Coordinates of C-alpha atoms and ligand atoms in Angstrom, one line a residue:
M259 CA 12.7 -41.7 6.4
A260 CA 13.8 -38.2 5.2
R261 CA 13.4 -35.5 7.8
S262 CA 11.1 -32.6 6.8
P263 CA 13.1 -29.4 5.9
T264 CA 13.1 -26.6 8.4
V265 CA 12.1 -23.2 7.0
I266 CA 12.7 -20.1 8.9
V267 CA 10.5 -17.1 8.0
I268 CA 11.5 -13.7 9.1
G269 CA 8.7 -11.2 9.6
G270 CA 5.1 -11.3 10.8
G271 CA 3.1 -9.6 8.1
N272 CA 1.1 -10.8 5.1
A273 CA 4.1 -11.9 3.1
A274 CA 5.7 -13.8 6.0
L275 CA 2.5 -15.5 7.0
C276 CA 1.6 -16.6 3.4
A277 CA 5.2 -17.9 3.1
A278 CA 4.9 -19.8 6.4
I279 CA 1.5 -21.3 5.5
S280 CA 2.7 -22.3 2.0
A281 CA 5.9 -24.0 3.4
A282 CA 4.0 -25.8 6.1
E283 CA 1.5 -27.0 3.5
Q284 CA 4.4 -28.7 1.7
G285 CA 5.3 -30.5 4.9
A286 CA 8.1 -28.3 6.1
S287 CA 8.7 -27.6 9.7
V288 CA 8.3 -23.8 9.9
R289 CA 9.6 -21.4 12.4
L290 CA 8.4 -17.8 12.1
V291 CA 10.3 -15.0 13.9
E292 CA 8.7 -11.6 14.3
R293 CA 10.6 -8.7 15.7
A294 CA 7.5 -7.0 17.2
P295 CA 5.9 -8.1 20.4
E296 CA 2.7 -10.0 19.9
A297 CA 0.5 -6.9 20.7
L298 CA 2.2 -4.9 17.9
A299 CA 2.8 -7.8 15.4
G300 CA 1.7 -8.0 11.8
G301 CA 3.8 -5.2 10.2
N302 CA 2.3 -2.8 7.8
S303 CA -0.1 -5.5 6.7
R304 CA -2.0 -5.0 9.9
F305 CA -2.4 -1.2 9.3
T306 CA -4.0 -1.7 5.9
A307 CA -7.6 -1.7 4.9
G308 CA -6.9 -5.1 3.4
A309 CA -7.6 -3.9 -0.2
M310 CA -6.1 -6.4 -2.7
R311 CA -5.7 -5.8 -6.4
V312 CA -6.7 -8.9 -8.3
T313 CA -7.5 -9.7 -11.9
Y314 CA -11.1 -10.7 -12.7
D315 CA -12.8 -11.1 -16.1
G316 CA -16.2 -10.5 -14.7
V317 CA -18.5 -11.1 -11.9
E318 CA -18.2 -14.9 -12.1
D319 CA -14.5 -14.7 -11.0
L320 CA -15.6 -12.5 -8.2
R321 CA -18.2 -15.0 -7.2
R322 CA -15.4 -17.7 -7.0
L323 CA -13.6 -15.4 -4.6
M324 CA -16.6 -14.2 -2.7
P325 CA -19.3 -16.9 -2.9
E326 CA -21.3 -14.9 -0.3
L327 CA -22.1 -12.3 -3.0
T328 CA -25.9 -12.3 -3.3
D329 CA -27.9 -12.0 -6.5
A330 CA -29.4 -8.7 -5.2
E331 CA -25.9 -7.3 -4.6
I332 CA -24.8 -8.3 -8.1
A333 CA -27.9 -6.8 -9.6
R334 CA -27.4 -3.4 -8.0
T335 CA -23.6 -3.3 -8.7
D336 CA -21.5 -2.7 -11.8
F337 CA -18.3 -4.5 -10.9
G338 CA -16.9 -4.2 -14.4
S339 CA -13.8 -6.3 -14.9
Y340 CA -10.1 -6.0 -14.4
P341 CA -8.5 -8.4 -16.9
R342 CA -4.7 -9.2 -16.9
D343 CA -4.1 -6.7 -19.7
A344 CA -5.5 -3.9 -17.6
F345 CA -3.3 -4.8 -14.6
F346 CA -0.3 -5.0 -17.0
D347 CA -1.1 -1.6 -18.5
D348 CA -1.4 -0.1 -15.0
M349 CA 1.9 -1.6 -13.8
G350 CA 3.7 -0.4 -17.0
R351 CA 2.2 3.1 -17.1
I352 CA 2.5 3.7 -13.4
T353 CA 6.1 2.6 -13.2
H354 CA 7.2 4.4 -16.4
Y355 CA 7.7 0.9 -17.9
R356 CA 10.5 0.1 -15.5
T357 CA 8.8 -2.7 -13.6
D358 CA 10.5 -6.1 -14.1
P359 CA 8.3 -7.7 -16.7
E360 CA 8.8 -11.2 -15.3
L361 CA 8.1 -10.3 -11.7
A362 CA 5.1 -8.2 -12.9
E363 CA 3.8 -11.1 -15.0
T364 CA 4.0 -13.5 -12.1
L365 CA 2.3 -11.0 -9.8
I366 CA -0.5 -10.4 -12.2
D367 CA -1.1 -14.0 -13.4
S368 CA -0.9 -15.4 -9.9
S369 CA -3.1 -12.8 -8.3
L370 CA -6.4 -14.5 -8.7
P371 CA -5.1 -18.1 -8.0
T372 CA -3.3 -16.8 -4.9
L373 CA -6.4 -15.1 -3.5
L374 CA -8.4 -18.3 -4.3
W375 CA -5.7 -20.2 -2.4
M376 CA -6.0 -17.8 0.6
R377 CA -9.7 -18.3 0.4
D378 CA -9.3 -22.1 0.5
Q379 CA -7.1 -21.6 3.5
G380 CA -9.9 -19.7 5.3
V381 CA -9.4 -16.0 4.4
R382 CA -12.7 -14.3 3.4
F383 CA -13.0 -11.5 1.0
L384 CA -15.7 -8.9 0.3
P385 CA -16.3 -6.1 -2.2
L386 CA -14.6 -2.8 -1.3
Y387 CA -17.8 -0.8 -1.5
G388 CA -16.9 1.9 1.0
R389 CA -13.8 3.2 -0.8
Q390 CA -13.8 2.2 -4.4
S391 CA -17.4 2.7 -5.6
F392 CA -19.8 5.6 -6.3
E393 CA -23.5 5.3 -6.8
V394 CA -24.4 6.6 -10.3
D395 CA -28.0 6.5 -11.7
G396 CA -29.1 4.0 -9.0
K397 CA -26.3 1.6 -9.6
V398 CA -23.1 1.2 -7.5
R399 CA -20.2 1.4 -9.9
F400 CA -16.6 0.3 -9.0
W401 CA -13.7 2.3 -10.4
G402 CA -9.9 2.1 -10.5
G403 CA -9.5 -1.7 -10.8
L404 CA -9.6 -2.3 -7.0
T405 CA -12.6 -4.3 -6.0
V406 CA -11.8 -6.7 -3.2
E407 CA -10.8 -6.4 0.5
A408 CA -10.0 -9.0 3.1
W409 CA -12.6 -9.5 5.8
G410 CA -11.8 -7.3 8.8
G411 CA -9.3 -5.2 6.8
G412 CA -5.6 -5.5 7.7
P413 CA -6.1 -6.5 11.3
G414 CA -8.6 -9.2 10.2
L415 CA -6.3 -10.5 7.6
V416 CA -3.3 -10.8 9.9
E417 CA -5.4 -12.4 12.6
K418 CA -6.8 -15.0 10.2
L419 CA -3.5 -15.8 8.6
T420 CA -1.9 -16.2 12.0
E421 CA -4.6 -18.6 13.0
I422 CA -4.2 -20.5 9.8
A423 CA -0.4 -20.7 10.2
R424 CA -0.8 -21.9 13.7
G425 CA -3.3 -24.5 12.5
H426 CA -0.6 -25.8 10.1
G427 CA 1.8 -26.1 13.0
V428 CA 3.9 -23.0 12.3
D429 CA 5.9 -22.1 15.4
I430 CA 5.7 -18.3 16.0
A431 CA 8.3 -16.4 18.1
Y432 CA 7.5 -12.8 18.9
S433 CA 9.9 -10.2 20.1
S434 CA 12.6 -12.0 18.1
R435 CA 14.7 -9.8 15.9
A436 CA 16.8 -11.4 13.1
V437 CA 20.1 -9.7 13.0
A438 CA 22.2 -11.8 10.6
L439 CA 22.1 -14.7 8.2
E440 CA 24.3 -17.7 8.8
H441 CA 26.1 -18.8 5.6
D442 CA 28.6 -21.6 5.3
G443 CA 30.1 -20.3 2.1
R444 CA 27.8 -22.4 0.0
R445 CA 24.3 -21.8 1.3
V446 CA 22.3 -20.1 4.0
T447 CA 22.1 -22.3 7.1
G448 CA 20.2 -20.3 9.6
V449 CA 19.8 -16.9 11.3
R450 CA 21.1 -15.1 14.3
L451 CA 18.5 -13.6 16.5
Q452 CA 18.2 -11.0 19.2
T453 CA 15.5 -12.1 21.7
Q454 CA 14.4 -11.1 25.1
A455 CA 16.5 -14.0 26.5
G456 CA 19.6 -12.7 24.6
P457 CA 21.3 -13.7 21.4
Q458 CA 20.3 -17.0 19.8
K459 CA 21.1 -19.0 16.7
M460 CA 18.4 -20.8 14.8
A461 CA 19.4 -23.4 12.2
G462 CA 17.3 -24.0 9.1
D463 CA 17.5 -25.5 5.6
A464 CA 16.1 -22.3 4.1
V465 CA 15.3 -18.7 5.2
V466 CA 12.5 -16.6 3.8
L467 CA 13.0 -12.8 4.3
A468 CA 9.7 -11.0 4.6
S469 CA 10.7 -8.3 7.0
G470 CA 9.5 -5.2 5.1
G471 CA 11.4 -2.2 3.6
F472 CA 13.4 0.5 5.3
E473 CA 10.6 3.1 5.6
S474 CA 10.9 3.2 9.4
N475 CA 14.6 4.0 9.4
A476 CA 15.0 7.8 9.3
A477 CA 18.7 7.7 8.6
W478 CA 18.3 5.3 5.6
R479 CA 15.4 7.4 4.3
A480 CA 17.6 10.5 4.2
R481 CA 20.5 8.5 2.7
H482 CA 18.5 6.8 0.0
L483 CA 15.3 8.8 -0.6
G484 CA 17.0 12.2 -0.2
A485 CA 17.1 15.3 1.9
G486 CA 13.9 15.9 3.9
W487 CA 12.7 12.3 3.9
D488 CA 13.9 12.0 7.5
L489 CA 11.0 14.4 8.3
A490 CA 8.2 12.2 6.9
R491 CA 5.8 10.5 9.2
V492 CA 5.7 6.7 9.1
R493 CA 2.2 5.4 8.3
G494 CA 2.7 1.9 9.6
T495 CA 4.9 -0.2 11.8
R496 CA 8.1 1.2 13.5
F497 CA 9.8 -2.2 13.0
N498 CA 10.6 -2.1 9.3
T499 CA 14.1 -0.6 9.4
G500 CA 15.6 -2.5 6.5
D501 CA 17.1 -5.4 8.6
G502 CA 16.2 -8.1 6.0
I503 CA 17.8 -6.1 3.2
Q504 CA 20.9 -5.4 5.2
M505 CA 21.3 -9.0 6.2
A506 CA 21.1 -10.2 2.6
L507 CA 23.4 -7.5 1.3
A508 CA 25.9 -8.5 3.9
I509 CA 26.2 -12.0 2.4
G510 CA 26.5 -10.8 -1.2
A511 CA 22.9 -10.3 -2.3
A512 CA 22.3 -7.8 -5.1
S513 CA 20.2 -4.8 -4.6
R514 CA 17.6 -3.8 -7.1
G515 CA 14.9 -1.4 -7.9
H516 CA 14.1 2.2 -7.2
W517 CA 16.1 2.8 -4.1
S518 CA 15.4 6.6 -4.1
G519 CA 11.7 6.0 -4.5
C520 CA 8.9 5.2 -2.1
H521 CA 5.2 5.1 -1.6
A522 CA 4.1 8.2 0.4
V523 CA 0.7 9.8 0.7
A524 CA -1.2 12.7 2.2
W525 CA -1.3 12.0 5.9
D526 CA -2.9 14.0 8.7
L527 CA -0.8 16.9 9.7
N528 CA -0.8 16.0 13.4
A529 CA -0.5 12.2 13.0
P530 CA 2.2 10.7 15.3
E531 CA 5.7 9.7 14.2
Y532 CA 4.7 6.1 13.5
G533 CA 1.4 4.4 12.8
D534 CA -1.2 4.0 15.5
L535 CA -3.0 0.7 15.4
D536 CA -6.2 2.2 16.9
V537 CA -6.4 4.6 13.9
G538 CA -4.9 2.2 11.3
D539 CA -5.0 3.9 7.9
G540 CA -7.5 6.6 9.1
F541 CA -4.9 9.3 9.0
Q542 CA -4.7 9.1 5.2
K543 CA -6.7 11.6 3.2
H544 CA -7.4 10.2 -0.2
S545 CA -10.4 12.3 -1.5
Y546 CA -8.3 15.2 -2.9
P547 CA -9.5 14.4 -6.5
L548 CA -12.8 15.9 -5.4
G549 CA -11.3 19.2 -4.2
I550 CA -8.1 21.2 -4.4
L551 CA -4.8 20.9 -2.7
V552 CA -2.9 24.0 -1.6
N553 CA 0.4 24.7 0.2
N554 CA 1.0 27.3 2.9
R555 CA 1.3 30.0 0.2
G556 CA -2.2 29.2 -0.9
Q557 CA -0.9 27.8 -4.2
R558 CA -2.0 24.6 -5.9
F559 CA 1.0 22.4 -6.8
V560 CA -0.4 19.2 -8.3
D561 CA -3.1 18.1 -10.7
E562 CA -5.5 16.7 -8.1
G563 CA -7.6 15.1 -10.9
A564 CA -4.8 13.7 -13.0
D565 CA -6.1 10.2 -12.6
F566 CA -8.2 8.1 -10.2
R567 CA -6.7 8.5 -6.8
N568 CA -5.4 4.9 -6.9
Y569 CA -2.9 6.0 -9.5
T570 CA -1.8 9.3 -8.0
Y571 CA -2.0 9.0 -4.2
A572 CA 1.3 7.1 -3.7
R573 CA 3.4 9.8 -5.3
Y574 CA 1.6 12.9 -4.0
G575 CA 3.1 12.4 -0.5
A576 CA 6.5 13.3 -2.0
E577 CA 4.9 16.5 -3.6
I578 CA 3.6 17.5 -0.2
L579 CA 7.0 16.8 1.5
A580 CA 8.5 19.3 -1.0
Q581 CA 6.2 22.2 0.1
P582 CA 7.0 24.8 2.8
Q583 CA 6.8 23.2 6.3
Q584 CA 6.0 19.9 4.5
T585 CA 2.4 21.0 4.8
A586 CA -0.7 21.2 2.5
W587 CA -4.4 21.6 2.9
Q588 CA -7.2 19.8 1.0
V589 CA -10.1 22.0 0.5
F590 CA -13.7 21.0 -0.4
D591 CA -17.1 22.7 -0.6
A592 CA -20.5 21.4 0.4
K593 CA -21.2 20.0 -3.1
V594 CA -18.7 17.1 -2.5
T595 CA -18.2 16.7 1.3
G596 CA -20.9 14.0 1.3
L597 CA -18.6 12.0 -1.1
L598 CA -15.5 12.1 1.1
R599 CA -14.1 8.7 2.2
D600 CA -14.7 7.4 5.7
E601 CA -11.2 8.5 6.9
Y602 CA -12.5 12.1 6.9
R603 CA -14.8 11.2 9.8
I604 CA -12.2 10.0 12.3
R605 CA -12.0 11.8 15.7
T606 CA -8.3 12.8 15.6
I607 CA -8.2 14.9 12.5
T608 CA -6.8 18.3 11.5
R609 CA -10.0 19.9 10.1
V610 CA -11.4 23.4 9.8
V611 CA -14.9 24.4 8.7
A612 CA -16.2 27.8 7.8
D613 CA -19.2 29.5 6.1
S614 CA -17.0 31.6 3.8
L615 CA -13.7 31.1 2.0
E616 CA -12.3 34.2 3.8
S617 CA -13.1 32.7 7.2
L618 CA -11.7 29.3 6.1
A619 CA -8.5 31.0 5.1
E620 CA -8.1 32.6 8.5
K621 CA -8.6 29.2 10.2
M622 CA -6.0 27.3 8.0
E623 CA -3.0 27.9 10.3
G624 CA 0.1 29.1 8.5
V625 CA -1.6 29.7 5.2
D626 CA -1.3 33.0 3.3
A627 CA -4.9 34.0 3.2
G628 CA -4.5 36.5 0.3
G629 CA -2.7 34.0 -1.8
F630 CA -5.2 31.3 -1.1
L631 CA -8.2 33.5 -1.9
S632 CA -6.8 34.7 -5.2
N633 CA -5.8 31.2 -6.3
V634 CA -9.3 29.9 -5.5
K635 CA -10.8 32.7 -7.5
A636 CA -8.6 31.8 -10.5
F637 CA -9.4 28.1 -10.1
N638 CA -13.2 28.7 -9.9
Q639 CA -13.1 30.8 -13.0
A640 CA -11.2 28.1 -14.9
V641 CA -13.6 25.2 -14.2
R642 CA -15.2 23.8 -17.4
T643 CA -18.7 23.7 -16.0
D644 CA -20.1 22.7 -19.4
V645 CA -18.8 19.1 -18.8
P646 CA -20.9 17.0 -16.4
F647 CA -19.3 15.9 -13.1
D648 CA -19.1 12.1 -12.5
P649 CA -16.8 10.8 -9.8
S650 CA -17.1 7.2 -11.0
V651 CA -15.3 7.8 -14.4
K652 CA -12.6 10.1 -15.5
D653 CA -15.1 12.7 -16.5
G654 CA -12.9 15.2 -18.3
R655 CA -14.4 18.0 -16.3
G656 CA -11.2 19.9 -16.0
T657 CA -9.9 23.5 -15.9
A658 CA -8.9 25.7 -18.7
G659 CA -5.9 28.0 -18.8
L660 CA -4.3 27.3 -15.4
D661 CA -0.5 26.6 -15.2
I662 CA -1.3 23.6 -13.0
P663 CA -4.5 22.1 -14.5
K664 CA -7.0 20.0 -12.7
S665 CA -7.9 17.4 -15.4
N666 CA -11.0 15.7 -14.0
W667 CA -13.7 16.3 -11.3
A668 CA -13.1 20.0 -11.1
N669 CA -15.9 21.9 -9.3
P670 CA -15.9 25.6 -8.4
L671 CA -15.5 26.1 -4.6
D672 CA -18.6 28.1 -4.1
T673 CA -21.0 26.3 -1.7
A674 CA -20.8 26.7 2.0
P675 CA -19.9 25.2 4.4
F676 CA -16.3 24.9 3.2
E677 CA -13.9 22.3 4.8
A678 CA -10.1 22.1 4.8
Y679 CA -7.9 19.3 6.0
G680 CA -4.3 19.8 7.0
V681 CA -1.9 17.1 5.7
T682 CA 1.8 16.3 5.6
C683 CA 3.7 13.4 4.0
G684 CA 3.2 9.9 5.4
I685 CA 5.6 7.3 4.0
T686 CA 4.1 3.8 3.5
F687 CA 7.0 1.7 2.2
T688 CA 10.2 1.9 0.2
F689 CA 10.5 0.6 -3.4
G690 CA 14.2 -0.4 -3.5
G691 CA 15.2 -3.8 -2.1
L692 CA 16.7 -7.1 -3.0
H693 CA 17.1 -8.7 -6.4
T694 CA 14.8 -11.8 -6.6
D695 CA 13.6 -13.9 -9.4
V696 CA 10.1 -15.3 -10.1
R697 CA 10.8 -18.2 -7.8
A698 CA 11.4 -15.7 -5.0
R699 CA 15.1 -16.7 -4.8
V700 CA 17.5 -14.0 -3.7
I701 CA 20.0 -13.3 -6.4
D702 CA 23.6 -12.5 -5.6
Q703 CA 25.9 -9.9 -7.2
G704 CA 27.1 -12.4 -9.8
G705 CA 23.5 -13.1 -10.9
E706 CA 23.2 -16.5 -9.2
P707 CA 20.6 -17.5 -6.7
I708 CA 21.9 -17.6 -3.1
Q709 CA 21.2 -21.2 -2.0
G710 CA 18.6 -21.4 0.7
L711 CA 17.5 -17.7 0.6
F712 CA 14.2 -16.4 -0.5
A713 CA 12.4 -13.1 -0.2
A714 CA 8.9 -11.7 -0.5
G715 CA 6.9 -8.6 0.2
E716 CA 8.1 -5.0 0.6
L717 CA 11.8 -5.8 0.5
V718 CA 11.6 -7.1 -3.0
G719 CA 13.0 -4.6 -5.4
G720 CA 12.2 -4.2 -9.1
L721 CA 8.4 -4.1 -9.1
F722 CA 7.5 -0.5 -8.2
Y723 CA 9.2 2.6 -9.6
F724 CA 8.0 6.2 -9.1
N725 CA 4.5 5.1 -8.2
Y726 CA 2.3 2.2 -7.4
P727 CA -1.2 1.0 -8.2
G728 CA -3.2 0.9 -5.0
G729 CA -3.8 -2.5 -3.4
T730 CA -0.8 -4.2 -5.0
G731 CA 1.4 -4.5 -1.9
L732 CA -0.7 -7.1 -0.2
T733 CA -1.2 -9.0 -3.4
S734 CA 2.5 -9.0 -4.1
G735 CA 3.3 -10.2 -0.6
A736 CA 0.8 -13.0 -0.9
V737 CA 1.9 -14.1 -4.4
F738 CA 5.6 -14.1 -3.7
G739 CA 5.2 -15.2 -0.1
R740 CA 3.3 -18.3 -1.3
I741 CA 6.0 -19.0 -3.9
A742 CA 8.8 -18.4 -1.4
G743 CA 7.3 -20.8 1.0
L744 CA 6.8 -23.4 -1.6
E745 CA 10.4 -23.1 -2.9
A746 CA 11.9 -22.9 0.5
A747 CA 10.2 -26.1 1.5
G748 CA 11.8 -27.8 -1.4
S749 CA 15.2 -26.5 -0.4
R750 CA 17.3 -28.8 1.7
S751 CA 20.9 -28.8 2.8
A752 CA 22.8 -32.0 1.9
Ligands
LIG1072 C1 -1.5 2.6 6.6 C2 -1.2 1.7 5.5 C3 -2.3 1.3 4.7 C4 -2.0 0.4 3.6 N1 -3.1 -0.1 2.9 C5 -2.8 -1.0 1.9 C6 -3.9 -1.7 1.3 O1 -5.1 -1.4 1.6 N2 -3.7 -2.6 0.3 C7 -2.4 -3.0 0.0 O2 -2.2 -3.8 -0.8 N3 -1.3 -2.4 0.7 C8 -1.5 -1.5 1.6 N4 -0.5 -0.9 2.3 C9 0.9 -1.4 1.9 C10 1.0 -2.8 2.6 O3 0.9 -2.7 4.0 C11 2.4 -3.4 2.3 O4 2.7 -3.4 1.0 C12 2.4 -4.9 2.8 O5 1.6 -5.1 4.0 C13 3.7 -5.4 3.0 O6 3.7 -6.7 3.5 P1 5.0 -7.3 4.1 O7 4.6 -8.6 4.7 O8 6.1 -7.3 3.1 O9 5.5 -6.3 5.2 P2 4.9 -6.1 6.7 O10 3.5 -6.4 6.7 O11 5.3 -4.7 7.0 O12 5.7 -7.1 7.6 C14 7.0 -7.0 7.9 C15 7.3 -7.6 9.2 O13 8.7 -7.9 9.4 C16 8.9 -7.7 10.8 N5 10.4 -7.4 10.9 C17 11.1 -6.3 10.6 N6 12.4 -6.5 10.9 C18 12.5 -7.7 11.4 C19 13.6 -8.5 11.9 N7 14.8 -8.0 11.9 N8 13.3 -9.7 12.4 C20 12.1 -10.2 12.5 N9 11.0 -9.5 12.0 C21 11.2 -8.3 11.5 C22 8.0 -6.5 11.2 O14 7.8 -6.5 12.6 C23 6.7 -6.9 10.4 O15 5.9 -7.8 11.1 C24 -0.7 -0.1 3.4 C25 0.4 0.3 4.2 C26 0.1 1.2 5.3 C27 1.2 1.5 6.2

């Protein structure tokens, strides 16, 4: 009887766990090695809110994904739709049409089937009410194409996937760092590991790399992203230092994608160097489209309302990094503070409140008060108050005559109390990575697949350039992780 193939999966996040489950489902014997100790395992996936971008043609598709949706919920909610064409448009527009069309097509067309597969495995989903909807005229309306989150957010997702993987017999080794791939000149035959017991070799018929990008490697950040990026805070795990990419390049894999680009956001000014699992993504500050963003000179430097936050937040981190002291302040008045996202209510937050703009300016440490007050005055005068404000659509309520416009959701800052939140740049993940094909095979510098080597998740290059549509990272990891597991299980050394 033929022995079942052994598949080694490197990483412990969403992409790795989906790959492991998928390979095990095919009958492979699966060994997953995670660099982090069990208490810190789960990679960036565990830090997320579990938001996942998925196509749906209407509420019936959502019902398939979330059978728990009640009729009452459906009646009071306008879920809209997010058809494949809309996802395609977003991927094209957001990446300046550089995204690999084949990878993007696979990602988009497999998004719903993959989430349905996860559901069949036991993952539960629910509507992302808290962060992606506003109530308008008595109806809750979703916006920005992002409607679904995993039950329990990132921690719930990782916990459930781990439980499912174990249920399929996947052997999980924590505190085990893969350091090199074994290659016999023809195919990958295993990995070398650094474990608490010392160096080890693990043999396998196929290896799936799902060990994240290089966002947690300050030297690589400065080298590839550019000067100053060593100063960014890391939003998630400290363990994604580019190991998987390095190991594959060392055996001849081709690099691909936007190596000088990354996903980076507005992140609390006093957040620690790496993510804190107790706070999760709570240090992010994503409600800037409702207010203004100023630097320490008191000047605005981006169009806060250029688009829904899902389509601007991932590139505004870089804009903040480029400001003096890598610092900015988000400023709101009482007209909108009730609409701020839940992350504005965490305990560890850099927040100042005042009854006047003058007093607020004094409290915003390091900010030129005179510059701030004159810029707010100019902003307030430029707001087109003749256009109604509606946060659930791109309302066109912009400014007129400013060098840096605000295109939507502009409101004069005139109602006390005023609030300001200090932010810096938090890097989420890097865009550059390995060249893979739609079968998740790693491609070598000659354009051929490296036998026995697959990759999924953050370390795949070629999908994201310049920017990223929110909620796509987990979906990409799940889609290509599932494919990688399936392909790896069919891969066997002679
Ligand atoms: C704060 C935050 C919030 C986010 N919110 C969302 C969201 O809501 N929706 C969304 O889609 N995306 C979100 N993202 C992005 C998302 O986290 C990533 O796109 C996705 O989780 C990547 O999954 P992955 O499995 O590729 O990597 P990860 O989940 O980071 O997993 C990589 C794993 O590899 C392990 N590893 C690294 N090196 C080695 C090695 N040498 N040997 C063994 N193991 C190794 C790490 O320990 C880690 O477990 C967020 C990210 C952060 C940081």
